[in-house]
Amino acid sequence: MYIVLKLRKCVFSFLFYLYSSFHLKNKGDVRLSEFSINNPVIAAVRDVKYMNYAVQTPIDTIFLMTGDILTLEENVKIARNNDKKIFIHVDLVKGLAKDKEGIKYLSRQVKPDGIVTTKTHLLLAAKKEGILTVQHLFLLDTQAYEIGIKNILDVKPDAVEIMPGLMPRVIKDLKQQIPCPIICAGLIKEEHEVKEALKAGATATAIGDQSLWDLNISK
C-alpha cells in the first residue's frame, strides 16, 4: 500500500509539473530562461508618440515608461509586430493597480515580455506570472547601494536597472556582487558614455534620447 501511495504521489507531481509548464507557456509565450539582449541600446520611451519611431530603429528592446491602462495593449502590439521586446515600467503607468492583480492583468491580457519596477512585491508577483523582471534602483549613496544589493539577492530579478547611469566604478563593483545583468539609465547623452558603461560591465543602457537609438554598438 505504501508503494502504491508513493507512486500515486509521484504521478500527481509529474502531471502538475506538466500542467504548470503548459499554463505558463500559454500566458503569452514570453518567459525566457534569462534576460537576453542583442543590441545594448534600449529605447526608453517616455512618450507614446515615439513608439512608431522606436520600432523602426536597430534597437531590439523597448522600456515603455509612459501610457495608461487603455493604451498598453496597443503599444505592446506595435512592438510585437516589429519583432521588438517590450518591458512595461509599471510604476509609471496610469490606471494600473500596483498590486498582484495588476500584474496578473498585465501578464494575461497585455502580455509584455516583462516589467520594470522599484517595488519588490510587484517583482515577486511578476515572477510568479512567468514574465521577466527588471528591478529599478536609484543608487544615490552608499546606503542605497548596500540596501539595493540586499534586495537584488533576495528578489533575484532577471536584470537590474540602475540610475544614474554614468558610474563606471559603481558598475564594476556591482557586477562583482550580483548575478544578473546590469542596465544603466539616466544622464546618458553621448555615444562615448554608452561605451564607458558597457566597458565597465553593463549589459545595456536604457536611453530616452531618440538620437542615440540608431547607434550601432557591439557588446
CSV table of C-alpha atoms in Angstrom, one decimal:
chain,number,residue,atom,x,y,z
A,1,MET,CA,0.0,0.0,0.0
A,2,TYR,CA,2.9,2.4,0.8
A,3,ILE,CA,4.4,1.8,-2.6
A,4,VAL,CA,1.1,2.4,-4.4
A,5,LEU,CA,0.6,5.7,-2.5
A,6,LYS,CA,4.2,6.7,-3.3
A,7,LEU,CA,3.7,6.0,-7.0
A,8,ARG,CA,0.4,8.0,-7.0
A,9,LYS,CA,2.2,10.9,-5.4
A,10,CYS,CA,5.0,10.8,-8.0
A,11,VAL,CA,2.5,10.6,-10.9
A,12,PHE,CA,0.4,13.5,-9.4
A,13,SER,CA,3.6,15.7,-9.0
A,14,PHE,CA,4.7,15.0,-12.6
A,15,LEU,CA,1.2,15.8,-14.0
A,16,PHE,CA,1.1,19.0,-12.0
A,17,TYR,CA,4.6,20.0,-13.4
A,18,LEU,CA,3.4,19.4,-16.9
A,19,TYR,CA,0.2,21.5,-16.3
A,20,SER,CA,2.2,24.3,-14.8
A,21,SER,CA,4.7,24.4,-17.6
A,22,PHE,CA,1.9,24.4,-20.2
A,23,HIS,CA,0.0,27.1,-18.3
A,24,LEU,CA,3.0,29.5,-18.2
A,25,LYS,CA,3.9,28.9,-21.8
A,26,ASN,CA,0.4,29.8,-22.9
A,27,LYS,CA,0.1,33.0,-20.9
A,28,GLY,CA,1.9,34.9,-23.7
A,29,ASP,CA,4.9,32.7,-24.6
A,30,VAL,CA,7.2,35.4,-23.3
A,31,ARG,CA,9.1,33.8,-20.4
A,32,LEU,CA,12.7,33.5,-21.2
A,33,SER,CA,15.3,31.5,-19.3
A,34,GLU,CA,17.1,34.7,-18.6
A,35,PHE,CA,17.3,38.3,-19.7
A,36,SER,CA,18.9,38.5,-23.1
A,37,ILE,CA,19.6,41.3,-25.5
A,38,ASN,CA,21.4,41.7,-28.8
A,39,ASN,CA,21.6,45.5,-29.1
A,40,PRO,CA,23.0,47.1,-25.9
A,41,VAL,CA,21.0,50.2,-26.5
A,42,ILE,CA,17.4,50.0,-25.1
A,43,ALA,CA,14.9,52.6,-26.2
A,44,ALA,CA,13.4,54.2,-23.0
A,45,VAL,CA,10.1,55.5,-24.5
A,46,ARG,CA,8.8,58.4,-22.4
A,47,ASP,CA,6.0,59.4,-24.8
A,48,VAL,CA,3.8,57.0,-26.7
A,49,LYS,CA,4.1,59.2,-29.8
A,50,TYR,CA,7.7,57.9,-30.2
A,51,MET,CA,6.7,54.2,-30.2
A,52,ASN,CA,6.4,54.1,-34.0
A,53,TYR,CA,9.8,55.6,-34.4
A,54,ALA,CA,11.4,53.3,-31.8
A,55,VAL,CA,10.3,50.2,-33.6
A,56,GLN,CA,12.0,51.4,-36.8
A,57,THR,CA,15.4,51.7,-35.2
A,58,PRO,CA,18.0,49.0,-34.8
A,59,ILE,CA,17.2,48.5,-31.0
A,60,ASP,CA,15.6,45.2,-30.1
A,61,THR,CA,14.2,46.1,-26.7
A,62,ILE,CA,11.9,48.9,-25.5
A,63,PHE,CA,11.2,50.1,-22.0
A,64,LEU,CA,7.8,51.8,-22.1
A,65,MET,CA,7.9,54.5,-19.4
A,66,THR,CA,4.6,56.1,-20.0
A,67,GLY,CA,1.0,55.4,-21.0
A,68,ASP,CA,-2.2,54.3,-19.3
A,69,ILE,CA,-4.2,51.1,-19.0
A,70,LEU,CA,-6.2,51.9,-22.2
A,71,THR,CA,-3.1,52.1,-24.4
A,72,LEU,CA,-0.9,49.4,-23.1
A,73,GLU,CA,-2.1,46.6,-25.4
A,74,GLU,CA,-1.8,48.8,-28.5
A,75,ASN,CA,1.8,49.6,-27.7
A,76,VAL,CA,2.7,46.1,-26.9
A,77,LYS,CA,1.2,45.0,-30.3
A,78,ILE,CA,3.2,47.7,-32.1
A,79,ALA,CA,6.4,46.2,-30.5
A,80,ARG,CA,5.4,42.6,-31.3
A,81,ASN,CA,4.5,43.4,-34.9
A,82,ASN,CA,8.1,44.8,-35.4
A,83,ASP,CA,9.9,41.9,-33.5
A,84,LYS,CA,10.8,44.1,-30.5
A,85,LYS,CA,10.8,43.1,-26.9
A,86,ILE,CA,8.9,45.4,-24.7
A,87,PHE,CA,9.0,45.9,-20.9
A,88,ILE,CA,6.4,48.0,-19.1
A,89,HIS,CA,7.6,50.3,-16.3
A,90,VAL,CA,4.6,49.6,-14.1
A,91,ASP,CA,5.3,52.4,-11.6
A,92,LEU,CA,4.7,55.0,-14.4
A,93,VAL,CA,1.6,53.6,-16.0
A,94,LYS,CA,-1.6,55.5,-15.2
A,95,GLY,CA,-4.7,53.5,-14.1
A,96,LEU,CA,-2.8,50.2,-13.4
A,97,ALA,CA,-3.3,48.7,-10.0
A,98,LYS,CA,0.1,48.5,-8.3
A,99,ASP,CA,-0.6,45.1,-6.8
A,100,LYS,CA,-0.6,41.4,-7.8
A,101,GLU,CA,-3.9,41.8,-9.6
A,102,GLY,CA,-2.5,44.5,-11.7
A,103,ILE,CA,0.5,42.2,-12.6
A,104,LYS,CA,-1.9,39.4,-13.4
A,105,TYR,CA,-3.8,41.7,-15.8
A,106,LEU,CA,-0.5,42.7,-17.5
A,107,SER,CA,0.7,39.1,-17.8
A,108,ARG,CA,-2.5,37.6,-19.1
A,109,GLN,CA,-4.1,40.4,-21.0
A,110,VAL,CA,-1.4,42.8,-22.2
A,111,LYS,CA,1.4,40.2,-22.4
A,112,PRO,CA,4.6,42.2,-22.4
A,113,ASP,CA,7.9,40.5,-22.2
A,114,GLY,CA,8.4,41.8,-18.7
A,115,ILE,CA,8.1,44.7,-16.3
A,116,VAL,CA,10.4,47.3,-14.7
A,117,THR,CA,9.7,48.5,-11.2
A,118,THR,CA,11.2,49.6,-7.9
A,119,LYS,CA,8.6,47.6,-5.9
A,120,THR,CA,9.6,44.2,-4.5
A,121,HIS,CA,6.1,42.9,-4.2
A,122,LEU,CA,5.4,43.6,-7.9
A,123,LEU,CA,8.7,41.9,-9.0
A,124,LEU,CA,7.7,38.8,-7.0
A,125,ALA,CA,4.2,38.8,-8.4
A,126,ALA,CA,5.6,39.0,-12.0
A,127,LYS,CA,8.0,36.2,-11.4
A,128,LYS,CA,5.0,34.0,-10.3
A,129,GLU,CA,3.2,35.0,-13.5
A,130,GLY,CA,6.2,33.9,-15.6
A,131,ILE,CA,7.3,37.2,-17.1
A,132,LEU,CA,10.7,38.8,-16.9
A,133,THR,CA,11.6,41.2,-14.2
A,134,VAL,CA,13.8,44.3,-14.1
A,135,GLN,CA,14.5,45.8,-10.7
A,136,HIS,CA,14.9,49.6,-10.9
A,137,LEU,CA,17.3,51.1,-8.3
A,138,PHE,CA,18.3,54.6,-7.5
A,139,LEU,CA,21.9,54.4,-6.3
A,140,LEU,CA,22.1,57.8,-4.7
A,141,ASP,CA,24.5,57.0,-1.9
A,142,THR,CA,26.3,54.1,-0.1
A,143,GLN,CA,23.3,53.2,2.0
A,144,ALA,CA,21.1,52.9,-1.1
A,145,TYR,CA,23.8,50.8,-2.8
A,146,GLU,CA,24.0,48.4,0.1
A,147,ILE,CA,20.3,48.1,0.5
A,148,GLY,CA,20.0,47.6,-3.3
A,149,ILE,CA,22.4,44.7,-3.3
A,150,LYS,CA,20.5,43.0,-0.5
A,151,ASN,CA,17.2,43.5,-2.3
A,152,ILE,CA,18.6,42.1,-5.5
A,153,LEU,CA,20.0,39.0,-3.8
A,154,ASP,CA,16.6,38.4,-2.1
A,155,VAL,CA,14.3,39.0,-5.1
A,156,LYS,CA,16.6,37.6,-7.8
A,157,PRO,CA,15.3,39.7,-10.7
A,158,ASP,CA,16.2,38.8,-14.3
A,159,ALA,CA,18.1,42.1,-14.6
A,160,VAL,CA,18.8,45.3,-12.7
A,161,GLU,CA,18.4,48.9,-14.0
A,162,ILE,CA,20.5,51.4,-12.1
A,163,MET,CA,20.3,55.2,-12.0
A,164,PRO,CA,22.2,57.4,-12.6
A,165,GLY,CA,23.9,55.6,-15.5
A,166,LEU,CA,27.3,57.4,-15.5
A,167,MET,CA,29.0,55.5,-12.7
A,168,PRO,CA,31.7,53.2,-14.2
A,169,ARG,CA,33.3,52.4,-10.8
A,170,VAL,CA,30.0,51.6,-9.3
A,171,ILE,CA,29.0,49.4,-12.3
A,172,LYS,CA,32.3,47.4,-11.9
A,173,ASP,CA,31.7,46.9,-8.1
A,174,LEU,CA,28.1,46.0,-8.5
A,175,LYS,CA,28.9,43.5,-11.3
A,176,GLN,CA,31.1,41.6,-8.8
A,177,GLN,CA,28.4,41.3,-6.2
A,178,ILE,CA,25.2,40.4,-8.1
A,179,PRO,CA,24.5,37.5,-10.6
A,180,CYS,CA,22.2,39.4,-13.0
A,181,PRO,CA,22.7,41.7,-16.0
A,182,ILE,CA,23.1,45.5,-15.3
A,183,ILE,CA,21.3,48.1,-17.3
A,184,CYS,CA,22.4,51.7,-16.9
A,185,ALA,CA,19.9,54.6,-17.2
A,186,GLY,CA,19.8,58.3,-16.7
A,187,LEU,CA,22.0,61.2,-17.8
A,188,ILE,CA,23.5,59.3,-20.7
A,189,LYS,CA,23.7,61.7,-23.7
A,190,GLU,CA,26.8,60.8,-25.7
A,191,GLU,CA,27.9,57.6,-27.6
A,192,HIS,CA,31.2,57.5,-25.6
A,193,GLU,CA,29.1,57.4,-22.4
A,194,VAL,CA,27.3,54.3,-23.6
A,195,LYS,CA,30.6,52.7,-24.4
A,196,GLU,CA,32.0,53.6,-21.0
A,197,ALA,CA,29.1,51.9,-19.2
A,198,LEU,CA,29.4,48.8,-21.3
A,199,LYS,CA,33.2,48.6,-20.8
A,200,ALA,CA,32.6,48.9,-17.0
A,201,GLY,CA,30.4,45.8,-17.2
A,202,ALA,CA,26.9,46.9,-18.0
A,203,THR,CA,24.9,44.6,-20.3
A,204,ALA,CA,22.9,47.5,-21.8
A,205,THR,CA,21.9,51.2,-21.4
A,206,ALA,CA,18.3,52.4,-21.4
A,207,ILE,CA,18.3,55.8,-23.2
A,208,GLY,CA,15.5,58.3,-23.7
A,209,ASP,CA,17.3,60.4,-26.2
A,210,GLN,CA,15.9,59.3,-29.6
A,211,SER,CA,19.1,60.4,-31.4
A,212,LEU,CA,21.0,57.6,-29.7
A,213,TRP,CA,18.6,54.8,-30.7
A,214,ASP,CA,20.3,54.4,-34.0
A,215,LEU,CA,23.7,53.7,-32.5
A,216,ASN,CA,25.4,50.6,-33.8
A,217,ILE,CA,27.4,49.4,-30.8
A,218,SER,CA,28.5,45.8,-30.3
A,219,LYS,CA,28.7,44.5,-26.8
